mmCIF file of N, CA and C in Angstrom:
data_model
loop_
_atom_site.group_PDB
_atom_site.id
_atom_site.type_symbol
_atom_site.label_atom_id
_atom_site.label_comp_id
_atom_site.label_asym_id
_atom_site.label_seq_id
_atom_site.Cartn_x
_atom_site.Cartn_y
_atom_site.Cartn_z
ATOM 1 N N MET A 19 17.272 -16.822 -19.368
ATOM 2 C CA MET A 19 15.844 -16.963 -19.525
ATOM 3 C C MET A 19 15.210 -16.083 -18.424
ATOM 4 N N ALA A 20 14.223 -15.295 -18.716
ATOM 5 C CA ALA A 20 13.495 -14.412 -17.696
ATOM 6 C C ALA A 20 12.686 -15.360 -16.836
ATOM 7 N N ALA A 21 12.458 -14.854 -15.574
ATOM 8 C CA ALA A 21 11.545 -15.650 -14.649
ATOM 9 C C ALA A 21 10.219 -15.906 -15.177
ATOM 10 N N GLU A 22 9.672 -14.960 -16.025
ATOM 11 C CA GLU A 22 8.234 -15.272 -16.532
ATOM 12 C C GLU A 22 8.257 -16.297 -17.645
ATOM 13 N N ASP A 23 9.352 -16.572 -18.210
ATOM 14 C CA ASP A 23 9.397 -17.629 -19.323
ATOM 15 C C ASP A 23 9.134 -19.065 -18.990
ATOM 16 N N ALA A 24 9.403 -19.442 -17.787
ATOM 17 C CA ALA A 24 9.336 -20.885 -17.424
ATOM 18 C C ALA A 24 7.839 -21.139 -16.913
ATOM 19 N N LEU A 25 7.576 -20.874 -15.670
ATOM 20 C CA LEU A 25 6.206 -21.060 -15.140
ATOM 21 C C LEU A 25 5.263 -19.972 -15.540
ATOM 22 N N GLY A 26 5.731 -18.884 -15.762
ATOM 23 C CA GLY A 26 4.832 -17.713 -16.073
ATOM 24 C C GLY A 26 4.126 -17.171 -14.937
ATOM 25 N N ILE A 27 4.547 -17.432 -13.788
ATOM 26 C CA ILE A 27 3.787 -17.049 -12.502
ATOM 27 C C ILE A 27 4.416 -15.694 -12.090
ATOM 28 N N ARG A 28 3.586 -14.738 -11.690
ATOM 29 C CA ARG A 28 4.129 -13.473 -11.221
ATOM 30 C C ARG A 28 3.306 -13.206 -9.934
ATOM 31 N N VAL A 29 4.154 -13.053 -8.850
ATOM 32 C CA VAL A 29 3.652 -12.935 -7.466
ATOM 33 C C VAL A 29 3.980 -11.492 -6.971
ATOM 34 N N LEU A 30 2.955 -10.871 -6.364
ATOM 35 C CA LEU A 30 3.181 -9.550 -5.721
ATOM 36 C C LEU A 30 3.031 -9.820 -4.255
ATOM 37 N N VAL A 31 4.063 -9.527 -3.487
ATOM 38 C CA VAL A 31 4.127 -9.758 -2.025
ATOM 39 C C VAL A 31 4.036 -8.258 -1.410
ATOM 40 N N VAL A 32 2.927 -8.001 -0.585
ATOM 41 C CA VAL A 32 2.714 -6.753 0.007
ATOM 42 C C VAL A 32 2.970 -6.821 1.528
ATOM 43 N N SER A 33 4.050 -6.232 1.909
ATOM 44 C CA SER A 33 4.392 -6.286 3.435
ATOM 45 C C SER A 33 5.460 -5.328 3.737
ATOM 46 N N ASP A 34 5.361 -4.694 4.913
ATOM 47 C CA ASP A 34 6.378 -3.818 5.352
ATOM 48 C C ASP A 34 7.193 -4.521 6.449
ATOM 49 N N ASP A 35 6.916 -5.838 6.649
ATOM 50 C CA ASP A 35 7.694 -6.624 7.688
ATOM 51 C C ASP A 35 9.007 -7.277 6.986
ATOM 52 N N PRO A 36 10.169 -6.818 7.381
ATOM 53 C CA PRO A 36 11.318 -7.333 6.668
ATOM 54 C C PRO A 36 11.471 -8.941 6.709
ATOM 55 N N HIS A 37 10.897 -9.519 7.764
ATOM 56 C CA HIS A 37 10.959 -11.011 7.881
ATOM 57 C C HIS A 37 10.083 -11.619 6.806
ATOM 58 N N ILE A 38 8.919 -11.054 6.513
ATOM 59 C CA ILE A 38 8.032 -11.691 5.472
ATOM 60 C C ILE A 38 8.689 -11.457 4.190
ATOM 61 N N VAL A 39 9.253 -10.236 3.907
ATOM 62 C CA VAL A 39 9.890 -9.941 2.645
ATOM 63 C C VAL A 39 11.032 -11.001 2.401
ATOM 64 N N GLU A 40 11.842 -11.182 3.455
ATOM 65 C CA GLU A 40 12.994 -12.020 3.283
ATOM 66 C C GLU A 40 12.603 -13.514 2.990
ATOM 67 N N GLU A 41 11.591 -13.972 3.778
ATOM 68 C CA GLU A 41 11.007 -15.336 3.497
ATOM 69 C C GLU A 41 10.455 -15.477 2.123
ATOM 70 N N ALA A 42 9.682 -14.555 1.649
ATOM 71 C CA ALA A 42 9.149 -14.553 0.311
ATOM 72 C C ALA A 42 10.199 -14.458 -0.705
ATOM 73 N N ARG A 43 11.263 -13.734 -0.508
ATOM 74 C CA ARG A 43 12.266 -13.547 -1.517
ATOM 75 C C ARG A 43 12.865 -14.944 -1.875
ATOM 76 N N PHE A 44 13.067 -15.793 -0.906
ATOM 77 C CA PHE A 44 13.610 -17.123 -1.134
ATOM 78 C C PHE A 44 12.761 -18.279 -1.093
ATOM 79 N N ALA A 45 11.533 -18.033 -1.026
ATOM 80 C CA ALA A 45 10.527 -19.252 -0.952
ATOM 81 C C ALA A 45 10.258 -19.841 -2.202
ATOM 82 N N PHE A 46 10.241 -18.996 -3.297
ATOM 83 C CA PHE A 46 9.793 -19.451 -4.583
ATOM 84 C C PHE A 46 10.847 -20.031 -5.474
ATOM 85 N N PRO A 47 10.579 -20.900 -6.445
ATOM 86 C CA PRO A 47 11.558 -21.406 -7.392
ATOM 87 C C PRO A 47 12.046 -20.200 -8.216
ATOM 88 N N GLY A 48 13.207 -20.393 -8.793
ATOM 89 C CA GLY A 48 13.799 -19.335 -9.620
ATOM 90 C C GLY A 48 13.001 -18.863 -10.752
ATOM 91 N N ASP A 49 12.034 -19.753 -11.186
ATOM 92 C CA ASP A 49 11.190 -19.376 -12.435
ATOM 93 C C ASP A 49 9.872 -18.724 -12.127
ATOM 94 N N VAL A 50 9.765 -18.222 -10.842
ATOM 95 C CA VAL A 50 8.624 -17.538 -10.397
ATOM 96 C C VAL A 50 9.057 -16.133 -10.180
ATOM 97 N N ALA A 51 8.519 -15.125 -10.809
ATOM 98 C CA ALA A 51 8.806 -13.698 -10.673
ATOM 99 C C ALA A 51 8.154 -13.143 -9.447
ATOM 100 N N VAL A 52 8.990 -12.686 -8.475
ATOM 101 C CA VAL A 52 8.393 -12.117 -7.196
ATOM 102 C C VAL A 52 8.696 -10.583 -7.222
ATOM 103 N N ARG A 53 7.651 -9.775 -7.024
ATOM 104 C CA ARG A 53 7.716 -8.331 -6.884
ATOM 105 C C ARG A 53 7.245 -8.005 -5.475
ATOM 106 N N PHE A 54 7.697 -6.786 -4.993
ATOM 107 C CA PHE A 54 7.349 -6.392 -3.541
ATOM 108 C C PHE A 54 6.748 -5.027 -3.554
ATOM 109 N N ALA A 55 5.796 -4.821 -2.585
ATOM 110 C CA ALA A 55 5.250 -3.515 -2.347
ATOM 111 C C ALA A 55 5.208 -3.344 -0.833
ATOM 112 N N ARG A 56 5.526 -2.220 -0.295
ATOM 113 C CA ARG A 56 5.506 -1.959 1.129
ATOM 114 C C ARG A 56 4.121 -1.662 1.750
ATOM 115 N N ASP A 57 3.204 -1.226 0.811
ATOM 116 C CA ASP A 57 1.854 -0.886 1.430
ATOM 117 C C ASP A 57 0.777 -1.040 0.340
ATOM 118 N N SER A 58 -0.399 -0.701 0.667
ATOM 119 C CA SER A 58 -1.503 -0.854 -0.294
ATOM 120 C C SER A 58 -1.374 0.117 -1.462
ATOM 121 N N ARG A 59 -0.894 1.319 -1.142
ATOM 122 C CA ARG A 59 -0.756 2.340 -2.288
ATOM 123 C C ARG A 59 0.242 1.717 -3.265
ATOM 124 N N GLU A 60 1.329 1.304 -2.829
ATOM 125 C CA GLU A 60 2.316 0.636 -3.805
ATOM 126 C C GLU A 60 1.630 -0.491 -4.551
ATOM 127 N N ALA A 61 1.009 -1.301 -3.850
ATOM 128 C CA ALA A 61 0.359 -2.587 -4.373
ATOM 129 C C ALA A 61 -0.540 -2.209 -5.511
ATOM 130 N N LYS A 62 -1.398 -1.190 -5.278
ATOM 131 C CA LYS A 62 -2.418 -0.663 -6.306
ATOM 132 C C LYS A 62 -1.733 -0.215 -7.553
ATOM 133 N N LEU A 63 -0.594 0.520 -7.370
ATOM 134 C CA LEU A 63 0.113 0.869 -8.567
ATOM 135 C C LEU A 63 0.643 -0.252 -9.337
ATOM 136 N N GLN A 64 1.186 -1.287 -8.640
ATOM 137 C CA GLN A 64 1.711 -2.517 -9.271
ATOM 138 C C GLN A 64 0.624 -3.332 -9.914
ATOM 139 N N LEU A 65 -0.519 -3.364 -9.294
ATOM 140 C CA LEU A 65 -1.598 -4.119 -9.842
ATOM 141 C C LEU A 65 -2.248 -3.534 -11.049
ATOM 142 N N ALA A 66 -2.028 -2.210 -11.137
ATOM 143 C CA ALA A 66 -2.653 -1.490 -12.278
ATOM 144 C C ALA A 66 -2.035 -1.887 -13.596
ATOM 145 N N ASP A 67 -0.744 -2.322 -13.508
ATOM 146 C CA ASP A 67 -0.030 -2.665 -14.814
ATOM 147 C C ASP A 67 -0.474 -4.061 -15.313
ATOM 148 N N GLY A 68 -1.305 -4.831 -14.479
ATOM 149 C CA GLY A 68 -1.796 -6.131 -14.930
ATOM 150 C C GLY A 68 -0.746 -7.256 -14.980
ATOM 151 N N ASN A 69 0.420 -7.059 -14.435
ATOM 152 C CA ASN A 69 1.411 -8.098 -14.482
ATOM 153 C C ASN A 69 1.522 -8.864 -13.146
ATOM 154 N N CYS A 70 0.366 -9.367 -12.779
ATOM 155 C CA CYS A 70 0.414 -10.121 -11.449
ATOM 156 C C CYS A 70 -0.626 -11.308 -11.540
ATOM 157 N N ASP A 71 -0.145 -12.465 -11.045
ATOM 158 C CA ASP A 71 -1.032 -13.636 -11.077
ATOM 159 C C ASP A 71 -1.690 -13.977 -9.683
ATOM 160 N N VAL A 72 -0.933 -13.569 -8.714
ATOM 161 C CA VAL A 72 -1.447 -13.821 -7.271
ATOM 162 C C VAL A 72 -0.789 -12.744 -6.446
ATOM 163 N N VAL A 73 -1.565 -12.318 -5.383
ATOM 164 C CA VAL A 73 -1.083 -11.401 -4.455
ATOM 165 C C VAL A 73 -1.002 -12.043 -3.004
ATOM 166 N N VAL A 74 0.179 -11.825 -2.375
ATOM 167 C CA VAL A 74 0.352 -12.215 -1.025
ATOM 168 C C VAL A 74 0.401 -10.986 -0.120
ATOM 169 N N VAL A 75 -0.504 -10.815 0.840
ATOM 170 C CA VAL A 75 -0.544 -9.487 1.452
ATOM 171 C C VAL A 75 -0.674 -9.727 2.942
ATOM 172 N N ASP A 76 0.142 -9.056 3.701
ATOM 173 C CA ASP A 76 0.080 -9.082 5.105
ATOM 174 C C ASP A 76 -1.077 -8.269 5.651
ATOM 175 N N LEU A 77 -1.950 -8.880 6.577
ATOM 176 C CA LEU A 77 -3.055 -8.191 7.104
ATOM 177 C C LEU A 77 -2.629 -6.895 7.745
ATOM 178 N N GLN A 78 -1.416 -6.844 8.350
ATOM 179 C CA GLN A 78 -0.968 -5.656 9.265
ATOM 180 C C GLN A 78 -0.019 -4.734 8.415
ATOM 181 N N THR A 79 -0.167 -4.688 7.086
ATOM 182 C CA THR A 79 0.714 -3.785 6.339
ATOM 183 C C THR A 79 0.280 -2.376 6.229
ATOM 184 N N GLY A 80 1.052 -1.372 6.664
ATOM 185 C CA GLY A 80 0.827 -0.075 6.416
ATOM 186 C C GLY A 80 -0.412 0.464 7.122
ATOM 187 N N SER A 81 -0.914 1.560 6.696
ATOM 188 C CA SER A 81 -2.150 2.154 7.305
ATOM 189 C C SER A 81 -3.339 1.449 6.818
ATOM 190 N N ALA A 82 -3.343 0.966 5.631
ATOM 191 C CA ALA A 82 -4.391 0.131 5.117
ATOM 192 C C ALA A 82 -3.851 -1.165 4.660
ATOM 193 N N GLY A 83 -4.190 -2.226 5.564
ATOM 194 C CA GLY A 83 -3.582 -3.572 5.300
ATOM 195 C C GLY A 83 -4.176 -4.414 4.242
ATOM 196 N N GLY A 84 -4.008 -5.679 4.344
ATOM 197 C CA GLY A 84 -4.529 -6.602 3.427
ATOM 198 C C GLY A 84 -5.992 -6.668 3.274
ATOM 199 N N TYR A 85 -6.732 -6.482 4.390
ATOM 200 C CA TYR A 85 -8.165 -6.593 4.376
ATOM 201 C C TYR A 85 -8.671 -5.354 3.412
ATOM 202 N N ASP A 86 -8.105 -4.161 3.739
ATOM 203 C CA ASP A 86 -8.653 -3.008 2.909
ATOM 204 C C ASP A 86 -8.192 -3.128 1.464
ATOM 205 N N LEU A 87 -7.083 -3.691 1.194
ATOM 206 C CA LEU A 87 -6.588 -3.807 -0.152
ATOM 207 C C LEU A 87 -7.512 -4.646 -0.890
ATOM 208 N N ARG A 88 -7.943 -5.819 -0.349
ATOM 209 C CA ARG A 88 -8.860 -6.791 -1.018
ATOM 210 C C ARG A 88 -10.200 -6.127 -1.239
ATOM 211 N N LYS A 89 -10.687 -5.438 -0.194
ATOM 212 C CA LYS A 89 -12.081 -4.862 -0.336
ATOM 213 C C LYS A 89 -12.023 -3.678 -1.381
ATOM 214 N N ASP A 90 -10.860 -2.955 -1.440
ATOM 215 C CA ASP A 90 -10.790 -1.908 -2.451
ATOM 216 C C ASP A 90 -10.705 -2.526 -3.865
ATOM 217 N N MET A 91 -9.990 -3.705 -4.019
ATOM 218 C CA MET A 91 -9.964 -4.357 -5.278
ATOM 219 C C MET A 91 -11.355 -4.792 -5.747
ATOM 220 N N GLN A 92 -12.138 -5.246 -4.775
ATOM 221 C CA GLN A 92 -13.533 -5.771 -5.100
ATOM 222 C C GLN A 92 -14.425 -4.471 -5.408
ATOM 223 N N TYR A 93 -14.352 -3.463 -4.701
ATOM 224 C CA TYR A 93 -15.073 -2.232 -4.841
ATOM 225 C C TYR A 93 -14.893 -1.632 -6.247
ATOM 226 N N THR A 94 -13.597 -1.473 -6.600
ATOM 227 C CA THR A 94 -13.321 -0.872 -7.791
ATOM 228 C C THR A 94 -13.270 -1.741 -9.089
ATOM 229 N N GLY A 95 -13.334 -3.039 -8.763
ATOM 230 C CA GLY A 95 -13.335 -3.995 -9.841
ATOM 231 C C GLY A 95 -12.021 -4.288 -10.454
ATOM 232 N N SER A 96 -11.013 -3.765 -9.836
ATOM 233 C CA SER A 96 -9.678 -3.852 -10.333
ATOM 234 C C SER A 96 -9.042 -5.201 -9.779
ATOM 235 N N ALA A 97 -8.588 -5.992 -10.659
ATOM 236 C CA ALA A 97 -7.880 -7.226 -10.251
ATOM 237 C C ALA A 97 -8.711 -8.109 -9.334
ATOM 238 N N THR A 98 -10.032 -8.195 -9.571
ATOM 239 C CA THR A 98 -10.834 -9.047 -8.679
ATOM 240 C C THR A 98 -10.620 -10.525 -8.932
ATOM 241 N N SER A 99 -10.158 -10.825 -10.173
ATOM 242 C CA SER A 99 -9.947 -12.209 -10.490
ATOM 243 C C SER A 99 -8.576 -12.732 -10.069
ATOM 244 N N ILE A 100 -7.723 -11.894 -9.462
ATOM 245 C CA ILE A 100 -6.359 -12.334 -8.979
ATOM 246 C C ILE A 100 -6.612 -12.943 -7.595
ATOM 247 N N PRO A 101 -6.094 -14.146 -7.451
ATOM 248 C CA PRO A 101 -6.163 -14.785 -6.098
ATOM 249 C C PRO A 101 -5.309 -13.995 -5.114
ATOM 250 N N LEU A 102 -5.789 -13.922 -3.872
ATOM 251 C CA LEU A 102 -5.133 -13.088 -2.802
ATOM 252 C C LEU A 102 -4.920 -14.117 -1.602
ATOM 253 N N LEU A 103 -3.715 -14.235 -1.137
ATOM 254 C CA LEU A 103 -3.361 -14.961 0.023
ATOM 255 C C LEU A 103 -3.145 -13.947 1.149
ATOM 256 N N LEU A 104 -3.873 -14.050 2.187
ATOM 257 C CA LEU A 104 -3.832 -13.056 3.337
ATOM 258 C C LEU A 104 -3.006 -13.643 4.417
ATOM 259 N N LEU A 105 -1.962 -12.892 4.984
ATOM 260 C CA LEU A 105 -1.193 -13.361 6.039
ATOM 261 C C LEU A 105 -1.768 -12.803 7.355
ATOM 262 N N LEU A 106 -1.984 -13.688 8.301
ATOM 263 C CA LEU A 106 -2.616 -13.337 9.530
ATOM 264 C C LEU A 106 -1.617 -13.389 10.711
ATOM 265 N N GLU A 107 -1.938 -12.720 11.762
ATOM 266 C CA GLU A 107 -1.113 -12.794 13.036
ATOM 267 C C GLU A 107 -1.495 -14.057 13.819
ATOM 268 N N ARG A 108 -2.842 -14.391 13.775
ATOM 269 C CA ARG A 108 -3.286 -15.530 14.529
ATOM 270 C C ARG A 108 -4.477 -16.240 13.890
ATOM 271 N N GLU A 109 -4.749 -17.526 14.142
ATOM 272 C CA GLU A 109 -5.778 -18.281 13.579
ATOM 273 C C GLU A 109 -7.082 -17.640 13.891
ATOM 274 N N GLN A 110 -7.311 -17.011 15.022
ATOM 275 C CA GLN A 110 -8.521 -16.385 15.337
ATOM 276 C C GLN A 110 -8.961 -15.273 14.317
ATOM 277 N N ASP A 111 -8.128 -14.806 13.625
ATOM 278 C CA ASP A 111 -8.448 -13.771 12.595
ATOM 279 C C ASP A 111 -8.909 -14.364 11.174
ATOM 280 N N ALA A 112 -9.031 -15.653 11.108
ATOM 281 C CA ALA A 112 -9.489 -16.281 9.864
ATOM 282 C C ALA A 112 -10.699 -15.756 9.334
ATOM 283 N N TRP A 113 -11.686 -15.255 10.211
ATOM 284 C CA TRP A 113 -12.915 -14.769 9.731
ATOM 285 C C TRP A 113 -12.621 -13.497 8.943
ATOM 286 N N LEU A 114 -11.590 -12.673 9.231
ATOM 287 C CA LEU A 114 -11.278 -11.587 8.452
ATOM 288 C C LEU A 114 -10.874 -11.923 7.006
ATOM 289 N N ALA A 115 -10.186 -13.008 6.799
ATOM 290 C CA ALA A 115 -9.823 -13.451 5.520
ATOM 291 C C ALA A 115 -11.081 -13.909 4.808
ATOM 292 N N ALA A 116 -12.011 -14.585 5.365
ATOM 293 C CA ALA A 116 -13.261 -14.967 4.761
ATOM 294 C C ALA A 116 -14.083 -13.707 4.331
ATOM 295 N N GLN A 117 -14.175 -12.775 5.292
ATOM 296 C CA GLN A 117 -15.027 -11.630 5.075
ATOM 297 C C GLN A 117 -14.395 -10.753 3.984
ATOM 298 N N SER A 118 -13.146 -10.723 3.851
ATOM 299 C CA SER A 118 -12.495 -9.851 2.786
ATOM 300 C C SER A 118 -12.599 -10.494 1.376
ATOM 301 N N GLY A 119 -12.919 -11.692 1.346
ATOM 302 C CA GLY A 119 -12.919 -12.399 0.070
ATOM 303 C C GLY A 119 -11.620 -12.885 -0.399
ATOM 304 N N ALA A 120 -10.620 -13.027 0.618
ATOM 305 C CA ALA A 120 -9.305 -13.617 0.229
ATOM 306 C C ALA A 120 -9.561 -15.080 -0.238
ATOM 307 N N SER A 121 -8.692 -15.433 -1.108
ATOM 308 C CA SER A 121 -8.658 -16.867 -1.613
ATOM 309 C C SER A 121 -8.169 -17.896 -0.671
ATOM 310 N N ALA A 122 -7.246 -17.464 0.221
ATOM 311 C CA ALA A 122 -6.622 -18.263 1.192
ATOM 312 C C ALA A 122 -5.976 -17.454 2.267
ATOM 313 N N TYR A 123 -5.578 -18.113 3.329
ATOM 314 C CA TYR A 123 -4.810 -17.328 4.365
ATOM 315 C C TYR A 123 -3.796 -18.208 4.974
ATOM 316 N N LYS A 124 -2.774 -17.674 5.600
ATOM 317 C CA LYS A 124 -1.707 -18.398 6.349
ATOM 318 C C LYS A 124 -1.489 -17.613 7.551
ATOM 319 N N VAL A 125 -1.176 -18.256 8.639
ATOM 320 C CA VAL A 125 -0.945 -17.651 9.921
ATOM 321 C C VAL A 125 0.598 -17.581 10.028
ATOM 322 N N LYS A 126 1.111 -16.468 10.450
ATOM 323 C CA LYS A 126 2.554 -16.184 10.602
ATOM 324 C C LYS A 126 2.980 -16.787 11.959
ATOM 325 N N PRO A 127 4.164 -17.166 12.121
ATOM 326 C CA PRO A 127 5.345 -17.092 11.113
ATOM 327 C C PRO A 127 5.091 -18.025 9.947
ATOM 328 N N LEU A 128 5.607 -17.732 8.946
ATOM 329 C CA LEU A 128 5.478 -18.507 7.625
ATOM 330 C C LEU A 128 6.491 -19.575 7.526
ATOM 331 N N ASP A 129 6.113 -20.603 6.926
ATOM 332 C CA ASP A 129 7.057 -21.646 6.453
ATOM 333 C C ASP A 129 7.320 -21.362 4.947
ATOM 334 N N PRO A 130 8.515 -21.069 4.529
ATOM 335 C CA PRO A 130 8.634 -20.665 3.157
ATOM 336 C C PRO A 130 8.155 -21.673 2.094
ATOM 337 N N GLY A 131 8.433 -23.021 2.430
ATOM 338 C CA GLY A 131 7.928 -23.958 1.515
ATOM 339 C C GLY A 131 6.455 -24.050 1.395
ATOM 340 N N GLU A 132 5.779 -23.878 2.548
ATOM 341 C CA GLU A 132 4.340 -23.920 2.555
ATOM 342 C C GLU A 132 3.699 -22.615 1.761
ATOM 343 N N LEU A 133 4.448 -21.567 1.979
ATOM 344 C CA LEU A 133 4.028 -20.354 1.336
ATOM 345 C C LEU A 133 4.105 -20.567 -0.154
ATOM 346 N N ALA A 134 5.199 -21.109 -0.690
ATOM 347 C CA ALA A 134 5.353 -21.390 -2.082
ATOM 348 C C ALA A 134 4.275 -22.386 -2.651
ATOM 349 N N ARG A 135 4.076 -23.489 -1.873
ATOM 350 C CA ARG A 135 3.036 -24.407 -2.293
ATOM 351 C C ARG A 135 1.662 -23.789 -2.358
ATOM 352 N N THR A 136 1.378 -22.977 -1.381
ATOM 353 C CA THR A 136 0.031 -22.342 -1.408
ATOM 354 C C THR A 136 -0.192 -21.435 -2.512
ATOM 355 N N VAL A 137 0.828 -20.598 -2.838
ATOM 356 C CA VAL A 137 0.844 -19.670 -3.933
ATOM 357 C C VAL A 137 0.663 -20.443 -5.259
ATOM 358 N N LEU A 138 1.422 -21.436 -5.462
ATOM 359 C CA LEU A 138 1.414 -22.315 -6.693
ATOM 360 C C LEU A 138 -0.001 -22.930 -6.853
ATOM 361 N N ASP A 139 -0.543 -23.407 -5.776
ATOM 362 C CA ASP A 139 -1.809 -24.031 -5.777
ATOM 363 C C ASP A 139 -2.911 -22.965 -6.174
ATOM 364 N N LEU A 140 -2.825 -21.829 -5.698
ATOM 365 C CA LEU A 140 -3.764 -20.759 -6.071
ATOM 366 C C LEU A 140 -3.645 -20.322 -7.488
ATOM 367 N N CYS A 141 -2.479 -20.393 -8.063
ATOM 368 C CA CYS A 141 -2.273 -20.135 -9.447
ATOM 369 C C CYS A 141 -2.817 -21.235 -10.375
ATOM 370 N N SER A 142 -2.831 -22.492 -9.797
ATOM 371 C CA SER A 142 -3.205 -23.592 -10.726
ATOM 372 C C SER A 142 -4.700 -23.925 -10.580
ATOM 373 N N SER A 143 -5.384 -23.222 -9.716
ATOM 374 C CA SER A 143 -6.794 -23.530 -9.513
ATOM 375 C C SER A 143 -7.784 -22.567 -10.189
#
């Protein structure tokens, strides 16, 4: 059975941090399809195919991080209905998540179980 057949949830994780990628790889149940992008450019290409239900993006990814990706999504109208979880370095950056229009945020380091719960909650709301 394909990962999309059970829950039908497709997650795109955007990070160039190997720790984030590793945590996300094992955080979700087997019936959640998880794809990865190293930067905003790769993320935009993957979002263009329409096969994504939620985006998890690191604020500090590549030359244009999570903030710029979300603002670009809003500006171009591409994937604006897709919930976005922004990963922050510190709690003091929560205002960036609010200003970007992110659906939620988490402060690193991540707890894989909490990451999965937050993503699944975003998909069900």
